[in-house]
Short mmCIF file of C-alpha atoms in Angstrom, two decimals:
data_model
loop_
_atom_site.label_atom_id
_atom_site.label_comp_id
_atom_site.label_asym_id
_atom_site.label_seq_id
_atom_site.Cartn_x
_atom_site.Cartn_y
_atom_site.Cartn_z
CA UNK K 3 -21.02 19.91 8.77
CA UNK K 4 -19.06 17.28 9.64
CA UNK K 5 -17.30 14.89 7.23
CA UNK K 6 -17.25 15.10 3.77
CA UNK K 7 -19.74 18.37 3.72
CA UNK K 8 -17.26 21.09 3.82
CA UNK K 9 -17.43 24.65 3.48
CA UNK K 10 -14.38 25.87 4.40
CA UNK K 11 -14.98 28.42 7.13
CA UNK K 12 -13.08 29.60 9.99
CA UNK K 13 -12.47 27.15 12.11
CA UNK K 14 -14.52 25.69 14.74
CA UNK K 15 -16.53 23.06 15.91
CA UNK K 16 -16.41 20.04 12.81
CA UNK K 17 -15.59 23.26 10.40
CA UNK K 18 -13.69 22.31 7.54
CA UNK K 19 -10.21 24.27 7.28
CA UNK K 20 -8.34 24.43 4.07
CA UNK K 21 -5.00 24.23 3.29
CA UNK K 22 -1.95 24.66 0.75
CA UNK K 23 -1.33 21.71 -1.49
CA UNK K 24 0.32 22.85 -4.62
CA UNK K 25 0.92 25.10 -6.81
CA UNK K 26 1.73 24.76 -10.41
CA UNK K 27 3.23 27.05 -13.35
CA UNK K 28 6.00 29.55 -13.61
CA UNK K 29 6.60 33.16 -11.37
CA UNK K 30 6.82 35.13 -13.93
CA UNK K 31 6.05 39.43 -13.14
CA UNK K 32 5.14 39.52 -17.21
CA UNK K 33 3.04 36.56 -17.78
CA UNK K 34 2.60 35.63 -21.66
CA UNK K 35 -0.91 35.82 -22.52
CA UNK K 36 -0.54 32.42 -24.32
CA UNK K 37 0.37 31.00 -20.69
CA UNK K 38 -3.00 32.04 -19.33
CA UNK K 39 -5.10 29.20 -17.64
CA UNK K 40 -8.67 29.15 -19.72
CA UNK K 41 -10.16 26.06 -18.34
CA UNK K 42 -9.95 23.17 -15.70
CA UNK K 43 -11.65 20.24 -15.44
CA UNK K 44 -11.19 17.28 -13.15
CA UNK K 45 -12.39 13.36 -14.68
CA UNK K 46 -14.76 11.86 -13.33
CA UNK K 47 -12.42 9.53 -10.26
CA UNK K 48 -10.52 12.82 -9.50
CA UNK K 49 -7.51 11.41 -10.24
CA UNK K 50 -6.60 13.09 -13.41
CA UNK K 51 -6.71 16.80 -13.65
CA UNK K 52 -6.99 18.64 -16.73
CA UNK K 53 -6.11 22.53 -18.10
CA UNK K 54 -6.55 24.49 -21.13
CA UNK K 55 -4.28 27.79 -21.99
CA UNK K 56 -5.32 31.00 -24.05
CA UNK K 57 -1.89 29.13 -26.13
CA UNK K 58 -4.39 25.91 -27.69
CA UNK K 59 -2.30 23.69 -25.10
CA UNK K 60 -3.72 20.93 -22.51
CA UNK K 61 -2.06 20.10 -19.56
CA UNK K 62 -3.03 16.63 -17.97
CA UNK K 63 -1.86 16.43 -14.12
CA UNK K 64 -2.04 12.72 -12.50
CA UNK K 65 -2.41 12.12 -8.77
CA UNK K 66 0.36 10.52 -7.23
CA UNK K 67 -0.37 7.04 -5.72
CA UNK K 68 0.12 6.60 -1.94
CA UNK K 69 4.05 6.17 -1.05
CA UNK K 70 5.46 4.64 2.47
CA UNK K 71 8.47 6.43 2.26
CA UNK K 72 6.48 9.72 1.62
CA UNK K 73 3.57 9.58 3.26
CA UNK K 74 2.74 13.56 2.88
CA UNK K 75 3.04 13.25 -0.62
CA UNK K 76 -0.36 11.83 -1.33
CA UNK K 77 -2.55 13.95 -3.45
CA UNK K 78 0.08 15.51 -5.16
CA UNK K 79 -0.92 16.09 -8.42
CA UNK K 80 1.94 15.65 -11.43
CA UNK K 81 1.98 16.44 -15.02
CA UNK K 82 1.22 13.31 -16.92
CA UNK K 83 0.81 14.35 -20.54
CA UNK K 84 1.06 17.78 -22.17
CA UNK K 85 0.13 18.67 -25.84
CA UNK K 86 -0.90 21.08 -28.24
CA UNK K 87 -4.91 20.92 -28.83
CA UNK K 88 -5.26 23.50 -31.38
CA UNK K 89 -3.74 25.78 -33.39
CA UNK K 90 -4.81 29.47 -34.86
CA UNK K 91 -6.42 29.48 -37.76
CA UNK K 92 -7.95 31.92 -40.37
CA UNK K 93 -11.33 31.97 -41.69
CA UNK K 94 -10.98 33.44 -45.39
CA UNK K 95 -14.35 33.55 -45.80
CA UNK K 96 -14.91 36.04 -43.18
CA UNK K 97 -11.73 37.34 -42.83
CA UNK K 98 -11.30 36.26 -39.33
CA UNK K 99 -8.88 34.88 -37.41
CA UNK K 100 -10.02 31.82 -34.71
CA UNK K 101 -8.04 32.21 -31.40
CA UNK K 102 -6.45 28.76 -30.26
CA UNK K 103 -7.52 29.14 -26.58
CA UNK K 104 -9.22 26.39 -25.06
CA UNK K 105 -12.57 27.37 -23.95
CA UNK K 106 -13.48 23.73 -22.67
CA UNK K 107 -12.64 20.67 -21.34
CA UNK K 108 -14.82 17.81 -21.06
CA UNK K 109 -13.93 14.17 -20.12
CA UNK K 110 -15.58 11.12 -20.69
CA UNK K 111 -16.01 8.39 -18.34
CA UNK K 112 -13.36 6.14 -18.40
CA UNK K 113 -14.47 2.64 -20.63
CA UNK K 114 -10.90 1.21 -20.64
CA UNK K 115 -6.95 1.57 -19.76
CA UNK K 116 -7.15 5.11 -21.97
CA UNK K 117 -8.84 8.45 -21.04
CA UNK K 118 -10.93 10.14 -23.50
CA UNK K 119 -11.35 14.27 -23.40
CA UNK K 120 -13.14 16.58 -25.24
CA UNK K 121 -11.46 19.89 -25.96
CA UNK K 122 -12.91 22.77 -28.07
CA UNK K 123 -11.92 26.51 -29.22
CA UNK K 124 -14.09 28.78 -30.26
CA UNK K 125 -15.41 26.56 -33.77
CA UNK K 126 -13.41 23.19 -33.50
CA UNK K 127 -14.05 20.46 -31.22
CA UNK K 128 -11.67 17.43 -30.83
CA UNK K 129 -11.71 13.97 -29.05
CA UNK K 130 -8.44 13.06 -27.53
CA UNK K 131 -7.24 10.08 -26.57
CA UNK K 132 -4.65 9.43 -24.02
CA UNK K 133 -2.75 6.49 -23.49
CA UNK K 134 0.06 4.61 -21.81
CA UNK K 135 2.90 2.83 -23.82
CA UNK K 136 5.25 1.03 -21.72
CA UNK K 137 6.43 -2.21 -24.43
CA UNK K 138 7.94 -2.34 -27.60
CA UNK K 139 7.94 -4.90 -30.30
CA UNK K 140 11.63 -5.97 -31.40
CA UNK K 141 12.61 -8.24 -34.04
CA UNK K 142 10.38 -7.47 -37.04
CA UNK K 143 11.19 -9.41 -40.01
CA UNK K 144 10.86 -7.18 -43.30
CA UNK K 145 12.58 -3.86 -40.81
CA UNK K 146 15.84 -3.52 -39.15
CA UNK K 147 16.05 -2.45 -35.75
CA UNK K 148 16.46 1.47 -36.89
CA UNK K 149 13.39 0.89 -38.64
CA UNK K 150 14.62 0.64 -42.34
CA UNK K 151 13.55 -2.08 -44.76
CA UNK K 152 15.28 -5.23 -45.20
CA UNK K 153 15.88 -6.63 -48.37
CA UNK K 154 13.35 -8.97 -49.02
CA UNK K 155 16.45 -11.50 -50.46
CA UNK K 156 18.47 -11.23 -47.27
CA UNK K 157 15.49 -12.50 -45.36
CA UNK K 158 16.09 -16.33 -44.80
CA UNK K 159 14.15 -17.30 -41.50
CA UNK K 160 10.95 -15.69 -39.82
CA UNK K 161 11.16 -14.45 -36.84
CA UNK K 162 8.62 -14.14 -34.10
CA UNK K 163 8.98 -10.16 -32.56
CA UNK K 164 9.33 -10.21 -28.85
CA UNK K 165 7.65 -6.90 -26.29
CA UNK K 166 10.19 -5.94 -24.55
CA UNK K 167 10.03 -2.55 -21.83
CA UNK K 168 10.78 0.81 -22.48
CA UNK K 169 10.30 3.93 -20.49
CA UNK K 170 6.92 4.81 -19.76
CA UNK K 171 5.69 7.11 -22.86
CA UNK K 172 2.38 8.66 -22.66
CA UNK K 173 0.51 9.74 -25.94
CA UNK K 174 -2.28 12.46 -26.81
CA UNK K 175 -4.08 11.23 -30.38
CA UNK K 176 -6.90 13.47 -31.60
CA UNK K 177 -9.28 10.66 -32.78
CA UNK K 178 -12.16 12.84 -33.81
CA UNK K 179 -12.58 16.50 -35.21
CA UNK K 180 -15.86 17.98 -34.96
CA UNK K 181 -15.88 21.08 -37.22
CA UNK K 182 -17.62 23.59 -38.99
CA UNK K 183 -20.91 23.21 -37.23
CA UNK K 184 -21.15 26.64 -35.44
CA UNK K 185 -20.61 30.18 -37.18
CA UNK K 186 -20.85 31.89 -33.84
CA UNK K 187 -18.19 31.29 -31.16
CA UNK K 188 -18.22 27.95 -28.66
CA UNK K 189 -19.01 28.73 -25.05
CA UNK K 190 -20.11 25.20 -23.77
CA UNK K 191 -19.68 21.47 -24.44
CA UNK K 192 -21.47 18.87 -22.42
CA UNK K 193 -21.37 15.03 -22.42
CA UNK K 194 -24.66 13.56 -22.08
CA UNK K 195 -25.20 10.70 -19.37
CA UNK K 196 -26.05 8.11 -22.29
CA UNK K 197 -21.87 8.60 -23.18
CA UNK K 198 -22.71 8.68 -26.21
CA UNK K 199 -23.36 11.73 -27.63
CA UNK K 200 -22.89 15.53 -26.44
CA UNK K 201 -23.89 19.21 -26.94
CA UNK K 202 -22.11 22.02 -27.75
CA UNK K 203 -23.43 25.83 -27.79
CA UNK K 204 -22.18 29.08 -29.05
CA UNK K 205 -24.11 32.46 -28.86
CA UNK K 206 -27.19 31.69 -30.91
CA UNK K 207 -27.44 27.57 -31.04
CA UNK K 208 -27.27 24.30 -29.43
CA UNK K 209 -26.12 21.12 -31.71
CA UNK K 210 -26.28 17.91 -30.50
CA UNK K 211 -23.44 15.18 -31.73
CA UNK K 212 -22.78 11.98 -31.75
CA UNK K 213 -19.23 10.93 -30.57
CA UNK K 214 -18.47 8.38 -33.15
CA UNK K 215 -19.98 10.90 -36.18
CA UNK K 216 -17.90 14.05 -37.10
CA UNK K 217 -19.54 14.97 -40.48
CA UNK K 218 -23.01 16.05 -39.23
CA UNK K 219 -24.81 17.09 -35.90
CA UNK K 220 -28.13 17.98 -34.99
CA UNK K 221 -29.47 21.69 -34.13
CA UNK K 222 -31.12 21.12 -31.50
CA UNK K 223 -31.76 25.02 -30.18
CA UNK K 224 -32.21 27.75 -32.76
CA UNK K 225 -32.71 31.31 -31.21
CA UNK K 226 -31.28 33.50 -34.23
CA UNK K 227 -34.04 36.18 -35.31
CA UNK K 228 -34.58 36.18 -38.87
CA UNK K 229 -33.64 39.97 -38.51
CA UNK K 230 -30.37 40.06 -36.89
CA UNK K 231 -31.17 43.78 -35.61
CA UNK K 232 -34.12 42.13 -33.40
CA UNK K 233 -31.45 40.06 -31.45
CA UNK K 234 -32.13 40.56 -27.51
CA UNK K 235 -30.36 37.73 -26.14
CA UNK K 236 -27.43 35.14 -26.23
CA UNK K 237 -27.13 32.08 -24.96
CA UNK K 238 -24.16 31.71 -22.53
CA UNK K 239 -23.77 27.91 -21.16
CA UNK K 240 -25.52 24.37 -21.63
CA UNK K 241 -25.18 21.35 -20.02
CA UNK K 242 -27.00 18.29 -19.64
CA UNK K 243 -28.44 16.99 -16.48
CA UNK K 244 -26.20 14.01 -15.07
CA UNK K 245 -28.70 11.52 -15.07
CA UNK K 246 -31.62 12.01 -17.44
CA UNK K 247 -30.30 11.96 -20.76
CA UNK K 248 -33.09 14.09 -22.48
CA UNK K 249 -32.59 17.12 -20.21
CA UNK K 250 -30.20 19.71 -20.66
CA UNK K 251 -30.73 23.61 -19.92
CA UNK K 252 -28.93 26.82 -21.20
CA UNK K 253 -28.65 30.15 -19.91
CA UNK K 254 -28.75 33.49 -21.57
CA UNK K 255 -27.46 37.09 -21.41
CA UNK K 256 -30.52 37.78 -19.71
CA UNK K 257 -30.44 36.34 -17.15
CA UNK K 258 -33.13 33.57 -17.77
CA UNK K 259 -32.64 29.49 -17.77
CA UNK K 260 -34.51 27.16 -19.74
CA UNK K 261 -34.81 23.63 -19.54
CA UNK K 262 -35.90 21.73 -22.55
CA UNK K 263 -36.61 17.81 -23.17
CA UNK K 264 -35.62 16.45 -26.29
CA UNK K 265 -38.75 14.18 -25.61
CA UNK K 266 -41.08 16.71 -26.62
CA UNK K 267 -39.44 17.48 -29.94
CA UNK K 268 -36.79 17.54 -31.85
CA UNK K 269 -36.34 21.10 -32.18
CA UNK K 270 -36.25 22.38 -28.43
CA UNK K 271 -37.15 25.91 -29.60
CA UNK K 272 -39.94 25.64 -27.02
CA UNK K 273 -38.97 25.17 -23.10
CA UNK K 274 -40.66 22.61 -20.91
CA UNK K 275 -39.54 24.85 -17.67
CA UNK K 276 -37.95 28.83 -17.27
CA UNK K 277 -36.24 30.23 -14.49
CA UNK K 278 -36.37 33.38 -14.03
CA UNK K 279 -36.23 35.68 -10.87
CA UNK K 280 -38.10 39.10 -11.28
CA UNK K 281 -36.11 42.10 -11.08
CA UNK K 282 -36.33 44.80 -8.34
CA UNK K 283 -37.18 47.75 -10.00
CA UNK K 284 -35.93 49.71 -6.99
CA UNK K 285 -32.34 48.43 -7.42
CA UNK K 286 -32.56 48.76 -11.50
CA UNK K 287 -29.00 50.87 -13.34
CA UNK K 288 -27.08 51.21 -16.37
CA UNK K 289 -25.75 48.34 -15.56
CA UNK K 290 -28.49 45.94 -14.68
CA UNK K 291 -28.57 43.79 -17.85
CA UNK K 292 -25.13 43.62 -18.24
CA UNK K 293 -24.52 41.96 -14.27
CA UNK K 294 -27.72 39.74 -14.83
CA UNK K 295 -26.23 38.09 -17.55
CA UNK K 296 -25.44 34.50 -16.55
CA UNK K 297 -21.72 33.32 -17.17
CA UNK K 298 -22.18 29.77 -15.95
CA UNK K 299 -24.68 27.26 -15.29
CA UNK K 300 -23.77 23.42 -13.44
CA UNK K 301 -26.68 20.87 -12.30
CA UNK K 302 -25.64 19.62 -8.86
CA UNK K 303 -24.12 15.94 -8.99
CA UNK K 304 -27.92 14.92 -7.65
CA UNK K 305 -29.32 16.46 -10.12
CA UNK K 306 -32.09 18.18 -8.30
CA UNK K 307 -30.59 21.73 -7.64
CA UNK K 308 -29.01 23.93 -10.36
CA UNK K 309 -26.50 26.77 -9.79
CA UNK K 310 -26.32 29.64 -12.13
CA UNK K 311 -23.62 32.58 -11.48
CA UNK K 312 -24.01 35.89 -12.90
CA UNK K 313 -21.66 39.20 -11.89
CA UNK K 314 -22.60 40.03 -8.75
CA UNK K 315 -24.06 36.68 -7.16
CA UNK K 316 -24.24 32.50 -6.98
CA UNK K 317 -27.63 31.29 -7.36
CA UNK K 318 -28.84 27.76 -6.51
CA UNK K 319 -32.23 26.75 -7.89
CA UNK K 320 -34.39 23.96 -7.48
CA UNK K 321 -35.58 22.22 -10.52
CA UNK K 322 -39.53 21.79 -9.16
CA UNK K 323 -39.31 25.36 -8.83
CA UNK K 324 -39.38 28.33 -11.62
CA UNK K 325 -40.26 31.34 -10.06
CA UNK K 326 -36.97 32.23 -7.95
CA UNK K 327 -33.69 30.69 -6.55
CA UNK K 328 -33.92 28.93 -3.28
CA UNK K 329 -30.61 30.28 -2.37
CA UNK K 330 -28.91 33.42 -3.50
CA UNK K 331 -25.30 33.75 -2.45
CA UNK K 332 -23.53 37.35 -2.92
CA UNK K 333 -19.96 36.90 -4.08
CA UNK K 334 -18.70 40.53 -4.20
CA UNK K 335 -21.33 42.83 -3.28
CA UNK K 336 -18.91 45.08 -2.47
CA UNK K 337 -18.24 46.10 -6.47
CA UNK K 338 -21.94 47.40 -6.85
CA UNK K 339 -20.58 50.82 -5.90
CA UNK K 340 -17.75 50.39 -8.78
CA UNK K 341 -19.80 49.13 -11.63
CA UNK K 342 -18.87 52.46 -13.73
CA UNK K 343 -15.02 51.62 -13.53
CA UNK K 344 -15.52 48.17 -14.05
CA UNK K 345 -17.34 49.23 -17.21
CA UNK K 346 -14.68 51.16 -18.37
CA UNK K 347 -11.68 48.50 -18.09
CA UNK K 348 -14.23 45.87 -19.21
CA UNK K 349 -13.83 43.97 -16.13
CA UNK K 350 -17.67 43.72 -15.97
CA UNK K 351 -17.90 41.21 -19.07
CA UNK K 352 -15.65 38.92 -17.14
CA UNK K 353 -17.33 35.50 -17.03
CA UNK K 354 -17.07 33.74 -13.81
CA UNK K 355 -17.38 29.62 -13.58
CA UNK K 356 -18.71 27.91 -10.57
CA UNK K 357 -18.56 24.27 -9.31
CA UNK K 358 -20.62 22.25 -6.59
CA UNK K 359 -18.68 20.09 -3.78
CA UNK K 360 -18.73 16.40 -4.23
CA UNK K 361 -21.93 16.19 -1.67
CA UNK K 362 -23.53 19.34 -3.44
CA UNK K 363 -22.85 20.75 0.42
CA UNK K 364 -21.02 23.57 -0.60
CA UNK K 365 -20.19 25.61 -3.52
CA UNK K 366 -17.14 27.90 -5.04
CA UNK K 367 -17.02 30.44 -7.27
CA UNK K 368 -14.16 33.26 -8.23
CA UNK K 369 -13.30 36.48 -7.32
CA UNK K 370 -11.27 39.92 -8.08
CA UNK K 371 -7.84 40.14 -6.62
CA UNK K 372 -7.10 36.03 -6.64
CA UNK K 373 -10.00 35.44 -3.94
CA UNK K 374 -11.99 32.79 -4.50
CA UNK K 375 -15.46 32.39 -2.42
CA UNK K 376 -16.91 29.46 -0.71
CA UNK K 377 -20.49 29.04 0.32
CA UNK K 378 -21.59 26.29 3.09
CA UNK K 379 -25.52 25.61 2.17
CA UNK K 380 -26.30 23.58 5.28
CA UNK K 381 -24.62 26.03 7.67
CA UNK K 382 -25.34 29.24 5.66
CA UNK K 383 -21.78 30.21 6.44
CA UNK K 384 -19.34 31.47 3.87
CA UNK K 385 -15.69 32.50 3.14
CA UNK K 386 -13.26 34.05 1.48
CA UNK K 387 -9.70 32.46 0.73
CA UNK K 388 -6.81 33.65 -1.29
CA UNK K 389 -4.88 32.02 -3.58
CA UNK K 390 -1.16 33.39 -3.35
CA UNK K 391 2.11 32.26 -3.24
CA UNK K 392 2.80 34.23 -0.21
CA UNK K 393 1.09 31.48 1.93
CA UNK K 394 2.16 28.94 -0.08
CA UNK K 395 3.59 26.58 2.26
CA UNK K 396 2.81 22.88 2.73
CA UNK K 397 -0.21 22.04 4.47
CA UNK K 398 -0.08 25.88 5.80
CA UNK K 399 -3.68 27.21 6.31
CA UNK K 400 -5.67 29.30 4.58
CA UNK K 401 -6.37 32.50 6.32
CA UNK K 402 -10.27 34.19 5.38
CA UNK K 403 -9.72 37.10 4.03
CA UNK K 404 -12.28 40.03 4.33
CA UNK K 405 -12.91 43.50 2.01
CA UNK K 406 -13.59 46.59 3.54
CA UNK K 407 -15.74 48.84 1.49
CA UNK K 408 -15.12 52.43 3.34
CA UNK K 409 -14.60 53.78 6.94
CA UNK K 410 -11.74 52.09 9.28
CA UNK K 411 -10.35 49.24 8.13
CA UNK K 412 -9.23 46.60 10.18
CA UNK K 413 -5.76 45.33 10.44
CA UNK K 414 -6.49 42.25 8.22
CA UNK K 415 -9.03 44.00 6.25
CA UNK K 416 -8.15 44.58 2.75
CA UNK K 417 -10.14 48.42 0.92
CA UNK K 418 -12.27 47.36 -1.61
CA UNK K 419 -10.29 50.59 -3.82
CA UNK K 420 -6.86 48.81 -3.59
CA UNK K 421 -8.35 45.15 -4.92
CA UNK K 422 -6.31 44.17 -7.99
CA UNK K 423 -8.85 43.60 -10.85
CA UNK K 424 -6.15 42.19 -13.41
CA UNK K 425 -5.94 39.18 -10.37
CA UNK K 426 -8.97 37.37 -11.49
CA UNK K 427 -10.29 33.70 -10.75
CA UNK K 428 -12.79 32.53 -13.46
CA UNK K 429 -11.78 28.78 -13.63
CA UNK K 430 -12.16 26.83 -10.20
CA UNK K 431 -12.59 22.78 -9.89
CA UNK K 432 -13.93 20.30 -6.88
CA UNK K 433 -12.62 16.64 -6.91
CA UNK K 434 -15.66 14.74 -7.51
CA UNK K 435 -15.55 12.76 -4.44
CA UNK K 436 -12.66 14.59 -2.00
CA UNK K 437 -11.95 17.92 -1.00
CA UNK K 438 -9.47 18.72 -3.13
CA UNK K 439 -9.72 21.77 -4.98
CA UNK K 440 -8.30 23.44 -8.48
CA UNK K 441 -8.08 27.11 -8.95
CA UNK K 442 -6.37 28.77 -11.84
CA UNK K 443 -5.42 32.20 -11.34
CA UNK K 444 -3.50 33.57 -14.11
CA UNK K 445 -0.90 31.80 -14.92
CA UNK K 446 -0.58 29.83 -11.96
CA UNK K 447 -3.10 26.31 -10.81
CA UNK K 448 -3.42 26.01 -7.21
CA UNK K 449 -4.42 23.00 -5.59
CA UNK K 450 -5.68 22.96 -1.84
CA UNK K 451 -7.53 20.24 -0.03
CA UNK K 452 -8.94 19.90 3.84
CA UNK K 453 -6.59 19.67 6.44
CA UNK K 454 -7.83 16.03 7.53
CA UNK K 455 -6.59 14.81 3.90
#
């Protein structure tokens, strides 16, 4: 597992060790729901870094360039731009009122000196641009240097305006708004590899848009019953496969994952492949729809695996094969025993992201109690780190952490009965080409990267 693999496990022969790089937002006891991290997205170089809050707002963090005087400051991560995305609204209509919180964040690949994201609530989705301003024009001849107009009589000789600097002033434009396409609420946007158009899904359809056209899109997945009291499933995330522009699969609330080319027709009601991994009737509860539900699903950057996280587990799945995952990795086995409680505070409809390394070596996916989990696929190894200020020192090391689930605990054990369930990581991001990892928990974004960086 040498180089740029990485799975983060104890350390050890080429074992990759991870370590404290930053953290960002404010130590707060109460933290204002409005201040909670909903999404976070790195672009597609890595060096911008993007989050969403519960409050409509996008922070925009910037990697520092390389300095000789500091050498250790490389990789630091800044805030560049902040600004508000979206506001609440009200729906009259249905008397309803449409949360601001960012659910997504997609960027696009960078075409020019400006970055481009995608940001979307639960109905609206807007384009942003972001750009650099670092000249002004001076000496206009119909304004005054305040801006007022001149009077056209006192003007008696042009003059050419000159760019002069100013302080470096970055700006957030929405360019597009893509509204009032989906009644039900938005859980996934995804740019297609074309970079031209993209999907976006809520519970019960998929539309397909066009990034220059706001005033129409195309359904592309329709799986509302004509009898709404027949409804059986939801659809919980889409995305489109990196490199084959007509591909894209979605998951549902059933646990299921089809794949569906837009080649076949236009209406991809009808799934050229479906994953689905038959259920052991031995192990079968209460709860055993509810945990199979699938709360994310990413194609690996090759774009032969896909991984699919539901409650309980990670699974990776190859795309030549239907039947069952080629890897199933257990992320907190330990709650199976605690379902019931975790019904009752509703921790069990908690929807947990995942993310692949830049290599597609190694995955990570969140945890109760601010642990996050990281699975090596070569070695088979995994781990379980922590992200707290209490070890938050520069370059200090993660420590694995381990749950106990009854009988003695160890000395570094932590019981699986005193885990803090309000501590939850749902939103975790790997650089695309570095190991360099985002993880919001709460309020709070911590970055880590390998110790070699």
């Amino acid at each position: 597992m040498a180089g740029a693999g990485g799975g983060g496990c104890p350390a050890g022969g080429n074992d990759l060790q991870w370590c404290f790089s930053q953290v960002k937002g404010a130590i707060d006891e109460d933290v204002a729901e409005a201040d909670i991290i909903s999404t976070v997205e790195f672009n597609y170089s890595g060096d911008l870094l993007a989050t969403g809050d519960k409050g409509g707002r996008v922070v925009i963090f910037q990697r520092e360039q390389e300095n000789k005087s500091r050498p250790h400051s490389r990789g630091e991560y800044n805030v560049y731009s902040t600004f508000q995305s979206h506001e609440p609204e009200f729906d009259y209509l249905k008397s309803l009122e449409i949360e601001e919180k960012i659910n997504k964040i997609r960027w696009l690949p960078q075409q020019n000196a400006a970055h481009f994201l995608l940001s979307t609530n639960d109905k609206t989705i807007k384009l942003w641009k972001i750009s650099e301003r670092d000249k002004r024009a001076e000496g206009y001849n119909l304004k005054d240097e305040d801006g007022r107009l001149r009077d056209p009589f006192r003007i008696t000789a042009l003059r050419v305006p000159i760019l002069k600097p100013m302080d470096l002033m970055v700006e957030a434009s929405p360019r597009r708004i893509f509204a009032n396409a989906h009644t039900y609420h938005i859980n996934s946007i995804s740019v297609n590899s074309d970079h031209e158009t993209y999907l976006s899904a809520d519970d019960l359809r998929i539309n397909l848009w066009h990034l220059e056209i706001t005033d129409r899109s195309f359904n592309i997945v329709d799986i509302k019953p004509v009898n709404m009291e027949e409804l059986t499933e939801v659809i919980t995330a889409a995305e489109f496969h990196p490199h084959q522009c007509n591909v894209f699969v979605y998951s549902s609330s059933k646990g299921t994952i089809r794949l569906c080319d837009m080649r076949s027709s236009a209406l991809c009601d009808r799934h050229s492949k479906f994953f689905e991994e038959p259920e052991d009737p031995s192990s079968r509860s209460f709860f055993s729809e509810i945990i199979s539900s699938i709360s994310d699903v990413r194609f690996s950057h090759s774009g032969r695996y896909m991984m699919t996280r539901d409650y309980l587990s990670v699974k990776v799945w190859d795309l030549n094969m239907e039947s069952r995952p080629v890897e199933t990795h257990q992320v907190h086995e330990y709650l199976r025993s605690k379902l019931c409680s975790l019904y009752e505070n509703d921790c069990i409809f908690d929807k947990f992201e995942c993310c692949w390394g830049g290599s597609d070596s190694a995955i990570m996916t969140g945890s109760y109690n601010n642990f996050f989990r990281m699975f090596d696929r070569n070695t088979r190894r995994d781990v379980t780190l922590e992200a707290s200020r209490e070890n938050s020192k520069p370059r200090a090391s993660l420590k694995p952490r381990k749950v106990c689930t009854g009988g003695k605990r160890k000395k570094d054990e932590i019981s699986v009965d005193s885990l803090d369930f309000n501590k939850k990581i749902l939103h975790t991001a790997w650089h695309p080409a570095e190991n360099i990892i985002a993880v919001a928990a709460t309020n709070n974004l911590y970055i880590f990267q390998d110790k070699v960086n």
